[in-house]
Amino acid sequence: MTATHLGMPAFPAAAREAVRDDVLRANLRRATHTIRDKRARAVTELADWDRLRAAGKAVKDHTLRHLDHYLLRLEAAVTAAGGTVHWAADATEANRIVTELVRATGEREVVKVKSMATQEIGLNEALEAAGIAAYETDLAELIVQLGHDRPSHILVPAIHRNRAEIRDVFRTEMGRWGRPAPDGLGDDPRELAEAARLHLREKFLRAKVAVSGANFMVAETGTMVVFESEGNGRMCLTLPETLISVVGIEKVVPTFRDLEIFLQTLPRSSTAERMNPYTTMWTGLGPSKGADGDGPAAFHLVLLDNGRTDTLADEVGRQALRCIRCSACLNVCPVYERAGGHAYGSVYPGPIGAILSPQLRGTGSGIDASLPYASTLCGACYEVCPVAIDIPEVLLHLRERVAQGGPVTREGIRVRIRPARGHTAERAAMRAARLLLERPGALRAGERLLSRARRLRPRRLPGPGSAWTDSRELPRPPREPFRDWWARERGGRA
Amino acid sequence: MRAALFVTCVNDALYPRTGVAVVRLLERLGVAVDFPAAQSCCGQPQYNTGYRYESEPLLRRTAEALAGHPYVVAPSGSCVAMIREHYPRIGARAAAEGRGTELADLAAGLVPRVYELTEFLVDVLGVTDVGAHFPHTVTYHPSCHGLRALGLGDRPRRLLAAVRGLDLIELPGAEECCGFGGTFAVKNPDVSAAMGADKIRAARATGAEVLCGADNSCLAHLDGTLRRAGAPLRTLHLAEILASTDTTATATEGKHPR
């Protein structure tokens, strides 16, 4: 994915910093608890939530099973409506296609609709390297971009920032990118939003090219769908002459009617809204080109693979591709709440990031090998997922890949990977424990030894054991293990 | 009725009092208890850390040791969830890897006979008032696997509410994970400790004397956190409260349970 994430420390080390940052923890706790409580209420209002969830899962599974068919159908529909479809195998190819398309317009700047796909490929950095300025127009993305920061949440990229921090970023940075913040800007949300509105307005009115992603693509009609809450996305989608949309191939749904499910489940899961505030749809080219559609004067769709086909080849892991990026799993995750989004070293943080990133990028790096372990397997993420992704199941599946190695598909080729580095001692310990537990005689001897040595119980353990004793006491071994009590008290009966 | 006790390795080695409590409780309710001595560990530590192959011999041992018992009872939602949810997966994976259906068959034979303690009491024996007496204020932490993987629902709370003398205080944010998570506690110690600290803060704020749970591994993490903090709150497995009666209550009162 993006270069900014290369060389990230593994999750435990990155999380350690976040856990010690009291302001960050307070920001995260307040925000995630507010959203999760609102989501729970919004979901309870629908009597058929379980059926909607099952329907969303079924539509996604069906589409993924026949992805080739629906993508070709989508391409035909988009082309028939006057759009141009480009296929990008990876981030480099997608960035090159978008850069060339922007260059062809002669423009040196683009406005952007908040999009996970373009973050995943590091498009802003690639455009910058080509001398093209990309302006984020989503309020939270704007805060992140102005603050030279990275997003830490899928839906609320600046969730880790409080109002005072945002005011400071606006005051110092807005002027360097365009219209400066008004004098004496305070930290009232209304004032901050107004400052952003004025700053962005000149960008909207000037822009000739916009770049977006899409939440859904309809194969039947070639329609693109973007969900957003502010209306800034709609400004980008309607004002510029050229629109370039970079969309992951898994975002396609077969028919227009399928959107009915997600129009209900996505807003409630993500922002706890009953209906999405701005749902923009466009099909091919608009009236200015004499076309029947309602799109811009020029429309390009870049279909992004970037590891998705390989993920699709994995029968357990492929369910991650059902994800509709609602971020409900982040808001209920107790690990995300403490560690924050940056610790995941990916544009996809939280539980979904912990299963998506190691599949899209492979488990070769330290951060990717640690992500499947960034969970207690508490199951809260699975419970709230509107498309029923069994995230704990995929975490276990990926842990197995890291610890044991196994078959994976890389660039379409089935290969067998070796266990990740640094697991030798753990593997030996797991094997030793298994050998002991497999022999009740040896287990019993071990338990008795523990009981005899109970007075020697140390307060601090050396080596990996210190990870327990740094913050907790060890359990007190009992005088005798249960099996000895049983033999003594009930020994006559088997 | 007869039932086999699957005590679990953590309880066997570190928390035998929980096993003893289950035996006394079930016997009081008219159940004859067997303890198949060939049992050891369900294999969850290996499986949940990614060592599926290491968990296979333990699946085999557990299923064989508990074969022939129509009811198997375990005082751990986590270990029961391992058997119910993951044994069939391990069996299916082994079969898919061309290693036959032995593990799948063992899993299929065991799964329908295994009950978490509160399931066995409420669903099989049909009791919520087990005749216990425990004159203390108690707050209950539902461990994640019992709560979500097994769907124990309000069974533990109903059992506690029927205990004479017991004052049950709701734990704020009860359904949030305590941060134990098996090897998570040592692989991600900082996040684990932060979660544990938040959990004990919530538990202490209730003013209860006892923090009750139905999984000793989670309680080991919380108890260790409490003792390191020098907090007066003590932890106790649900089985020990349910086993407690008018006669046993006076004997244990005032003493630290472990």
Short mmCIF file of N, CA and C in Angstrom, two decimals, chain A residues 11-12 15-16 19 25 33 36 334-335 337-338 373-380 383 390 393 396-397 399-400 403-404 423 426-427 430-431 433-434 437-438 440 443 447 450 457 459-460 467-476 478 480-483 485-486 490 493-494, chain B residues 5 7 12-16 19-20 23-24 27 33-35 37-41 45-54 57-58 61 86 89 93 144-145 148 176-177 180-181 183-195 198 220-221 224-225 227-228 256 258:
data_model
loop_
_atom_site.label_atom_id
_atom_site.label_comp_id
_atom_site.label_asym_id
_atom_site.label_seq_id
_atom_site.Cartn_x
_atom_site.Cartn_y
_atom_site.Cartn_z
N PHE A 11 2.55 -4.27 15.36
CA PHE A 11 1.42 -3.70 16.10
C PHE A 11 1.69 -3.50 17.59
N PRO A 12 2.26 -4.46 18.31
CA PRO A 12 2.41 -4.26 19.76
C PRO A 12 3.25 -3.02 20.10
N ALA A 15 1.22 0.12 19.19
CA ALA A 15 0.10 0.30 20.12
C ALA A 15 0.59 0.82 21.47
N ARG A 16 1.80 0.42 21.86
CA ARG A 16 2.35 0.85 23.16
C ARG A 16 2.36 2.38 23.26
N VAL A 19 -1.26 3.70 23.65
CA VAL A 19 -1.85 3.42 24.96
C VAL A 19 -1.36 4.44 25.99
N ARG A 25 -6.18 8.51 23.86
CA ARG A 25 -7.09 7.49 24.39
C ARG A 25 -8.45 8.09 24.75
N HIS A 33 -17.34 5.35 21.59
CA HIS A 33 -18.51 4.99 22.40
C HIS A 33 -19.76 5.74 21.95
N ARG A 36 -20.85 4.01 18.67
CA ARG A 36 -21.35 2.63 18.84
C ARG A 36 -22.73 2.63 19.51
N PRO A 334 -12.43 -3.23 21.28
CA PRO A 334 -11.72 -2.73 22.46
C PRO A 334 -10.23 -2.52 22.20
N VAL A 335 -9.68 -3.23 21.24
CA VAL A 335 -8.26 -3.06 20.92
C VAL A 335 -8.06 -1.77 20.13
N GLU A 337 -9.92 0.78 20.23
CA GLU A 337 -10.21 1.90 21.14
C GLU A 337 -8.96 2.31 21.93
N ARG A 338 -8.12 1.35 22.27
CA ARG A 338 -6.90 1.68 23.03
C ARG A 338 -5.71 1.98 22.13
N TYR A 373 -2.80 -10.90 15.12
CA TYR A 373 -2.77 -11.08 16.57
C TYR A 373 -3.26 -9.84 17.32
N ALA A 374 -3.64 -8.80 16.58
CA ALA A 374 -4.09 -7.56 17.21
C ALA A 374 -5.56 -7.64 17.59
N SER A 375 -5.93 -8.72 18.23
CA SER A 375 -7.33 -8.93 18.62
C SER A 375 -7.39 -9.92 19.77
N THR A 376 -8.36 -9.74 20.65
CA THR A 376 -8.57 -10.72 21.72
C THR A 376 -9.55 -11.79 21.29
N LEU A 377 -10.04 -11.72 20.06
CA LEU A 377 -11.06 -12.64 19.54
C LEU A 377 -12.35 -12.53 20.34
N CYS A 378 -12.67 -11.32 20.79
CA CYS A 378 -13.85 -11.15 21.64
C CYS A 378 -15.14 -11.28 20.83
N GLY A 379 -15.06 -11.09 19.52
CA GLY A 379 -16.23 -11.35 18.68
C GLY A 379 -17.18 -10.17 18.51
N ALA A 380 -16.89 -9.03 19.13
CA ALA A 380 -17.80 -7.88 19.02
C ALA A 380 -17.88 -7.39 17.57
N GLU A 383 -20.31 -9.47 15.53
CA GLU A 383 -21.68 -9.20 15.95
C GLU A 383 -22.27 -7.97 15.25
N ASP A 390 -17.12 -12.99 9.38
CA ASP A 390 -16.68 -13.64 10.62
C ASP A 390 -15.20 -13.28 10.82
N GLU A 393 -12.90 -15.62 12.74
CA GLU A 393 -12.52 -16.82 11.97
C GLU A 393 -11.36 -16.50 11.02
N LEU A 396 -8.02 -16.08 12.92
CA LEU A 396 -7.41 -17.37 13.26
C LEU A 396 -6.77 -18.01 12.03
N HIS A 397 -7.45 -17.88 10.91
CA HIS A 397 -6.94 -18.43 9.64
C HIS A 397 -5.61 -17.77 9.29
N ARG A 399 -3.60 -16.17 11.43
CA ARG A 399 -2.60 -16.52 12.45
C ARG A 399 -1.91 -17.82 12.05
N GLU A 400 -2.73 -18.74 11.55
CA GLU A 400 -2.19 -20.03 11.11
C GLU A 400 -1.18 -19.82 9.98
N ALA A 403 1.98 -18.43 11.63
CA ALA A 403 2.69 -19.34 12.53
C ALA A 403 3.15 -20.62 11.84
N GLN A 404 2.32 -21.13 10.93
CA GLN A 404 2.61 -22.42 10.32
C GLN A 404 3.00 -22.34 8.86
N HIS A 423 9.12 -16.63 14.96
CA HIS A 423 8.16 -17.43 15.71
C HIS A 423 8.76 -18.75 16.20
N GLU A 426 8.25 -19.40 20.00
CA GLU A 426 6.83 -19.63 20.27
C GLU A 426 6.40 -21.00 19.77
N ARG A 427 6.89 -21.35 18.59
CA ARG A 427 6.52 -22.65 18.01
C ARG A 427 7.01 -23.77 18.92
N MET A 430 4.78 -23.95 22.02
CA MET A 430 3.46 -24.53 21.72
C MET A 430 3.57 -26.04 21.58
N ARG A 431 4.68 -26.47 20.95
CA ARG A 431 4.88 -27.91 20.76
C ARG A 431 5.14 -28.58 22.11
N ALA A 433 4.22 -27.57 25.06
CA ALA A 433 2.97 -27.57 25.84
C ALA A 433 2.07 -28.69 25.37
N ARG A 434 2.00 -28.86 24.06
CA ARG A 434 1.15 -29.91 23.51
C ARG A 434 1.65 -31.29 23.94
N LEU A 437 0.67 -31.78 27.50
CA LEU A 437 -0.78 -31.92 27.69
C LEU A 437 -1.31 -33.21 27.08
N GLU A 438 -0.55 -33.77 26.17
CA GLU A 438 -0.98 -35.00 25.53
C GLU A 438 -0.77 -36.21 26.44
N PRO A 440 -1.21 -37.30 30.20
CA PRO A 440 -1.71 -36.94 31.52
C PRO A 440 -0.73 -37.28 32.65
N LEU A 443 1.65 -34.44 32.62
CA LEU A 443 0.91 -33.26 33.05
C LEU A 443 0.76 -33.26 34.56
N GLU A 447 2.05 -30.57 37.23
CA GLU A 447 1.14 -29.85 38.14
C GLU A 447 1.61 -29.99 39.59
N LEU A 450 4.48 -27.75 40.24
CA LEU A 450 4.00 -26.37 40.38
C LEU A 450 3.46 -26.16 41.80
N ARG A 457 6.74 -18.71 43.95
CA ARG A 457 6.11 -17.93 42.89
C ARG A 457 6.73 -16.53 42.78
N ARG A 459 7.50 -12.63 41.60
CA ARG A 459 6.66 -11.47 41.30
C ARG A 459 6.90 -11.03 39.86
N ARG A 460 8.13 -11.20 39.43
CA ARG A 460 8.46 -10.84 38.04
C ARG A 460 9.02 -12.05 37.32
N ALA A 467 5.96 -10.01 30.05
CA ALA A 467 4.82 -9.32 29.45
C ALA A 467 3.58 -9.49 30.33
N TRP A 468 3.51 -10.60 31.08
CA TRP A 468 2.41 -10.77 32.02
C TRP A 468 2.70 -10.03 33.32
N THR A 469 3.86 -10.27 33.88
CA THR A 469 4.11 -9.77 35.24
C THR A 469 4.42 -8.27 35.30
N ASP A 470 4.63 -7.62 34.15
CA ASP A 470 4.83 -6.17 34.18
C ASP A 470 3.60 -5.45 34.71
N SER A 471 2.43 -6.02 34.50
CA SER A 471 1.23 -5.30 34.93
C SER A 471 0.30 -6.14 35.80
N ARG A 472 0.60 -7.44 35.97
CA ARG A 472 -0.31 -8.31 36.71
C ARG A 472 0.46 -9.26 37.60
N GLU A 473 -0.16 -9.67 38.71
CA GLU A 473 0.39 -10.74 39.53
C GLU A 473 0.13 -12.07 38.83
N LEU A 474 0.99 -13.03 39.11
CA LEU A 474 0.75 -14.39 38.61
C LEU A 474 -0.30 -15.05 39.48
N PRO A 475 -1.05 -15.99 38.89
CA PRO A 475 -1.99 -16.74 39.73
C PRO A 475 -1.22 -17.53 40.80
N ARG A 476 -1.85 -17.74 41.94
CA ARG A 476 -1.21 -18.54 42.99
C ARG A 476 -1.46 -20.03 42.73
N PRO A 478 -2.22 -23.79 43.43
CA PRO A 478 -2.94 -24.38 44.56
C PRO A 478 -2.07 -25.43 45.28
N GLU A 480 -2.85 -28.55 45.70
CA GLU A 480 -2.86 -29.75 44.85
C GLU A 480 -3.73 -29.48 43.64
N PRO A 481 -3.36 -30.08 42.51
CA PRO A 481 -4.20 -29.91 41.32
C PRO A 481 -5.53 -30.64 41.49
N PHE A 482 -6.47 -30.29 40.63
CA PHE A 482 -7.79 -30.90 40.76
C PHE A 482 -7.72 -32.41 40.68
N ARG A 483 -6.91 -32.94 39.75
CA ARG A 483 -6.94 -34.40 39.55
C ARG A 483 -6.44 -35.15 40.78
N TRP A 485 -6.96 -34.00 43.90
CA TRP A 485 -8.10 -33.91 44.83
C TRP A 485 -9.11 -35.01 44.49
N TRP A 486 -9.38 -35.15 43.19
CA TRP A 486 -10.36 -36.15 42.76
C TRP A 486 -9.92 -37.56 43.18
N ARG A 490 -12.52 -38.85 45.56
CA ARG A 490 -13.50 -39.65 44.83
C ARG A 490 -12.81 -40.79 44.10
N ARG A 493 -14.29 -43.99 42.60
CA ARG A 493 -15.26 -44.01 41.52
C ARG A 493 -14.61 -43.49 40.24
N ALA A 494 -14.90 -44.12 39.16
CA ALA A 494 -14.29 -43.64 37.92
C ALA A 494 -15.37 -43.15 36.97
N LEU B 5 -17.19 -34.52 34.05
CA LEU B 5 -16.63 -33.18 34.22
C LEU B 5 -15.41 -33.02 33.32
N VAL B 7 -12.79 -30.56 33.30
CA VAL B 7 -12.44 -29.50 34.25
C VAL B 7 -11.65 -28.38 33.58
N ASP B 12 -7.62 -27.32 36.33
CA ASP B 12 -6.93 -28.46 36.93
C ASP B 12 -5.65 -28.00 37.63
N ALA B 13 -4.84 -27.24 36.91
CA ALA B 13 -3.52 -26.87 37.44
C ALA B 13 -3.58 -25.69 38.41
N LEU B 14 -4.44 -24.71 38.14
CA LEU B 14 -4.37 -23.46 38.92
C LEU B 14 -5.62 -23.17 39.75
N TYR B 15 -6.78 -23.63 39.31
CA TYR B 15 -8.01 -23.30 40.02
C TYR B 15 -8.82 -24.55 40.36
N PRO B 16 -8.21 -25.51 41.10
CA PRO B 16 -8.94 -26.74 41.43
C PRO B 16 -10.21 -26.46 42.22
N GLY B 19 -13.20 -26.67 40.07
CA GLY B 19 -13.58 -28.05 39.77
C GLY B 19 -14.29 -28.70 40.95
N VAL B 20 -13.76 -28.49 42.15
CA VAL B 20 -14.37 -29.04 43.36
C VAL B 20 -15.79 -28.47 43.52
N VAL B 23 -18.20 -30.17 41.16
CA VAL B 23 -18.53 -31.51 41.63
C VAL B 23 -19.56 -31.41 42.76
N ARG B 24 -19.32 -30.57 43.74
CA ARG B 24 -20.24 -30.45 44.89
C ARG B 24 -21.61 -29.93 44.45
N GLU B 27 -23.44 -32.68 42.40
CA GLU B 27 -23.86 -33.78 43.29
C GLU B 27 -25.06 -33.34 44.15
N VAL B 33 -21.17 -37.46 39.22
CA VAL B 33 -20.11 -36.86 38.41
C VAL B 33 -18.98 -37.85 38.15
N ASP B 34 -18.58 -37.94 36.91
CA ASP B 34 -17.40 -38.73 36.53
C ASP B 34 -16.28 -37.78 36.15
N PHE B 35 -15.06 -38.20 36.42
CA PHE B 35 -13.92 -37.40 35.96
C PHE B 35 -13.00 -38.30 35.14
N ALA B 37 -10.00 -39.43 33.66
CA ALA B 37 -8.66 -38.94 34.00
C ALA B 37 -7.76 -38.74 32.79
N ALA B 38 -8.14 -39.27 31.63
CA ALA B 38 -7.29 -39.13 30.45
C ALA B 38 -7.40 -37.74 29.82
N GLN B 39 -8.30 -36.92 30.32
CA GLN B 39 -8.47 -35.59 29.74
C GLN B 39 -7.29 -34.67 30.09
N SER B 40 -7.07 -33.65 29.24
CA SER B 40 -6.06 -32.64 29.61
C SER B 40 -6.53 -31.26 29.13
N CYS B 41 -6.11 -30.85 27.93
CA CYS B 41 -6.41 -29.49 27.45
C CYS B 41 -7.16 -29.59 26.14
N PRO B 45 -5.09 -22.91 23.38
CA PRO B 45 -3.91 -22.03 23.28
C PRO B 45 -3.17 -22.21 21.95
N GLN B 46 -3.02 -23.45 21.54
CA GLN B 46 -2.33 -23.72 20.28
C GLN B 46 -3.15 -23.19 19.10
N TYR B 47 -4.42 -23.57 19.07
CA TYR B 47 -5.25 -23.21 17.93
C TYR B 47 -5.40 -21.70 17.78
N ASN B 48 -5.67 -21.03 18.88
CA ASN B 48 -5.90 -19.58 18.81
C ASN B 48 -4.63 -18.79 18.52
N THR B 49 -3.47 -19.41 18.66
CA THR B 49 -2.22 -18.71 18.35
C THR B 49 -1.76 -19.03 16.94
N GLY B 50 -2.46 -19.93 16.26
CA GLY B 50 -2.14 -20.22 14.87
C GLY B 50 -1.50 -21.57 14.65
N TYR B 51 -1.41 -22.38 15.71
CA TYR B 51 -0.77 -23.69 15.58
C TYR B 51 -1.84 -24.79 15.52
N ARG B 52 -2.51 -24.81 14.39
CA ARG B 52 -3.62 -25.76 14.24
C ARG B 52 -3.14 -27.21 14.34
N TYR B 53 -1.98 -27.47 13.74
CA TYR B 53 -1.50 -28.86 13.77
C TYR B 53 -1.20 -29.31 15.20
N GLU B 54 -0.72 -28.39 16.04
CA GLU B 54 -0.43 -28.76 17.43
C GLU B 54 -1.72 -29.00 18.22
N PRO B 57 -3.70 -33.19 18.07
CA PRO B 57 -3.60 -34.31 19.04
C PRO B 57 -4.44 -34.06 20.29
N LEU B 58 -4.61 -32.79 20.66
CA LEU B 58 -5.39 -32.47 21.86
C LEU B 58 -6.89 -32.60 21.59
N ARG B 61 -7.32 -36.35 21.86
CA ARG B 61 -7.29 -36.80 23.26
C ARG B 61 -8.58 -36.41 24.00
N HIS B 86 -14.75 -24.63 17.02
CA HIS B 86 -13.51 -24.87 16.26
C HIS B 86 -13.18 -26.33 16.00
N ARG B 89 -14.27 -27.21 12.63
CA ARG B 89 -13.43 -26.55 11.62
C ARG B 89 -12.11 -27.28 11.46
N ARG B 93 -10.86 -29.04 8.08
CA ARG B 93 -9.60 -28.67 7.42
C ARG B 93 -8.71 -29.88 7.19
N CYS B 144 -16.20 -13.11 26.90
CA CYS B 144 -16.63 -12.95 25.51
C CYS B 144 -17.09 -14.24 24.83
N HIS B 145 -16.33 -15.32 25.04
CA HIS B 145 -16.69 -16.55 24.33
C HIS B 145 -18.03 -17.12 24.81
N ARG B 148 -20.67 -14.35 23.38
CA ARG B 148 -20.93 -14.24 21.94
C ARG B 148 -20.84 -15.56 21.20
N GLU B 176 -17.93 -5.63 27.42
CA GLU B 176 -16.63 -5.34 26.82
C GLU B 176 -15.59 -6.33 27.30
N CYS B 177 -14.74 -6.70 26.39
CA CYS B 177 -13.68 -7.68 26.68
C CYS B 177 -12.76 -7.16 27.79
N PHE B 180 -7.96 -10.21 28.24
CA PHE B 180 -7.11 -11.39 28.41
C PHE B 180 -6.77 -11.98 27.03
N GLY B 181 -7.75 -12.61 26.40
CA GLY B 181 -7.55 -13.06 25.02
C GLY B 181 -6.47 -14.10 24.82
N THR B 183 -3.15 -15.83 24.38
CA THR B 183 -1.79 -15.31 24.21
C THR B 183 -1.77 -13.82 23.90
N PHE B 184 -2.94 -13.22 23.64
CA PHE B 184 -3.00 -11.77 23.44
C PHE B 184 -2.41 -11.05 24.66
N ALA B 185 -2.65 -11.62 25.85
CA ALA B 185 -2.21 -10.99 27.10
C ALA B 185 -0.69 -10.82 27.16
N VAL B 186 0.05 -11.68 26.45
CA VAL B 186 1.51 -11.52 26.44
C VAL B 186 2.04 -11.02 25.09
N LYS B 187 1.24 -11.20 24.03
CA LYS B 187 1.69 -10.70 22.72
C LYS B 187 1.44 -9.20 22.58
N ASN B 188 0.39 -8.72 23.21
CA ASN B 188 0.05 -7.29 23.19
C ASN B 188 -0.16 -6.81 24.62
N PRO B 189 0.90 -6.88 25.44
CA PRO B 189 0.71 -6.65 26.88
C PRO B 189 0.19 -5.25 27.23
N ASP B 190 0.57 -4.25 26.45
CA ASP B 190 0.15 -2.89 26.81
C ASP B 190 -1.35 -2.68 26.60
N VAL B 191 -1.84 -3.15 25.46
CA VAL B 191 -3.28 -3.02 25.20
C VAL B 191 -4.05 -3.90 26.18
N SER B 192 -3.55 -5.11 26.42
CA SER B 192 -4.20 -6.02 27.36
C SER B 192 -4.31 -5.40 28.75
N ALA B 193 -3.21 -4.82 29.21
CA ALA B 193 -3.20 -4.20 30.54
C ALA B 193 -4.15 -3.00 30.60
N ALA B 194 -4.19 -2.22 29.51
CA ALA B 194 -5.09 -1.06 29.49
C ALA B 194 -6.54 -1.50 29.56
N MET B 195 -6.87 -2.59 28.87
CA MET B 195 -8.24 -3.10 28.90
C MET B 195 -8.57 -3.65 30.28
N ASP B 198 -9.22 -0.82 32.72
CA ASP B 198 -10.54 -0.22 32.54
C ASP B 198 -11.63 -1.12 33.14
N ALA B 220 -8.03 -14.83 35.95
CA ALA B 220 -6.61 -14.81 36.33
C ALA B 220 -5.99 -13.47 35.95
N HIS B 221 -6.38 -12.97 34.77
CA HIS B 221 -5.90 -11.68 34.28
C HIS B 221 -6.45 -10.54 35.15
N GLY B 224 -5.06 -10.85 38.78
CA GLY B 224 -3.66 -10.41 38.82
C GLY B 224 -3.55 -8.90 38.74
N THR B 225 -4.43 -8.28 37.94
CA THR B 225 -4.45 -6.82 37.82
C THR B 225 -4.91 -6.18 39.13
N ARG B 227 -4.76 -7.49 42.20
CA ARG B 227 -3.79 -7.69 43.28
C ARG B 227 -2.56 -6.80 43.09
N ARG B 228 -2.16 -6.60 41.82
CA ARG B 228 -1.03 -5.70 41.58
C ARG B 228 -1.42 -4.28 42.01
N HIS B 256 -9.54 -15.27 51.94
CA HIS B 256 -9.32 -15.05 50.52
C HIS B 256 -9.59 -16.36 49.81
N ARG B 258 -8.45 -17.72 47.18
CA ARG B 258 -7.39 -18.51 46.57
C ARG B 258 -6.13 -18.39 47.37
#
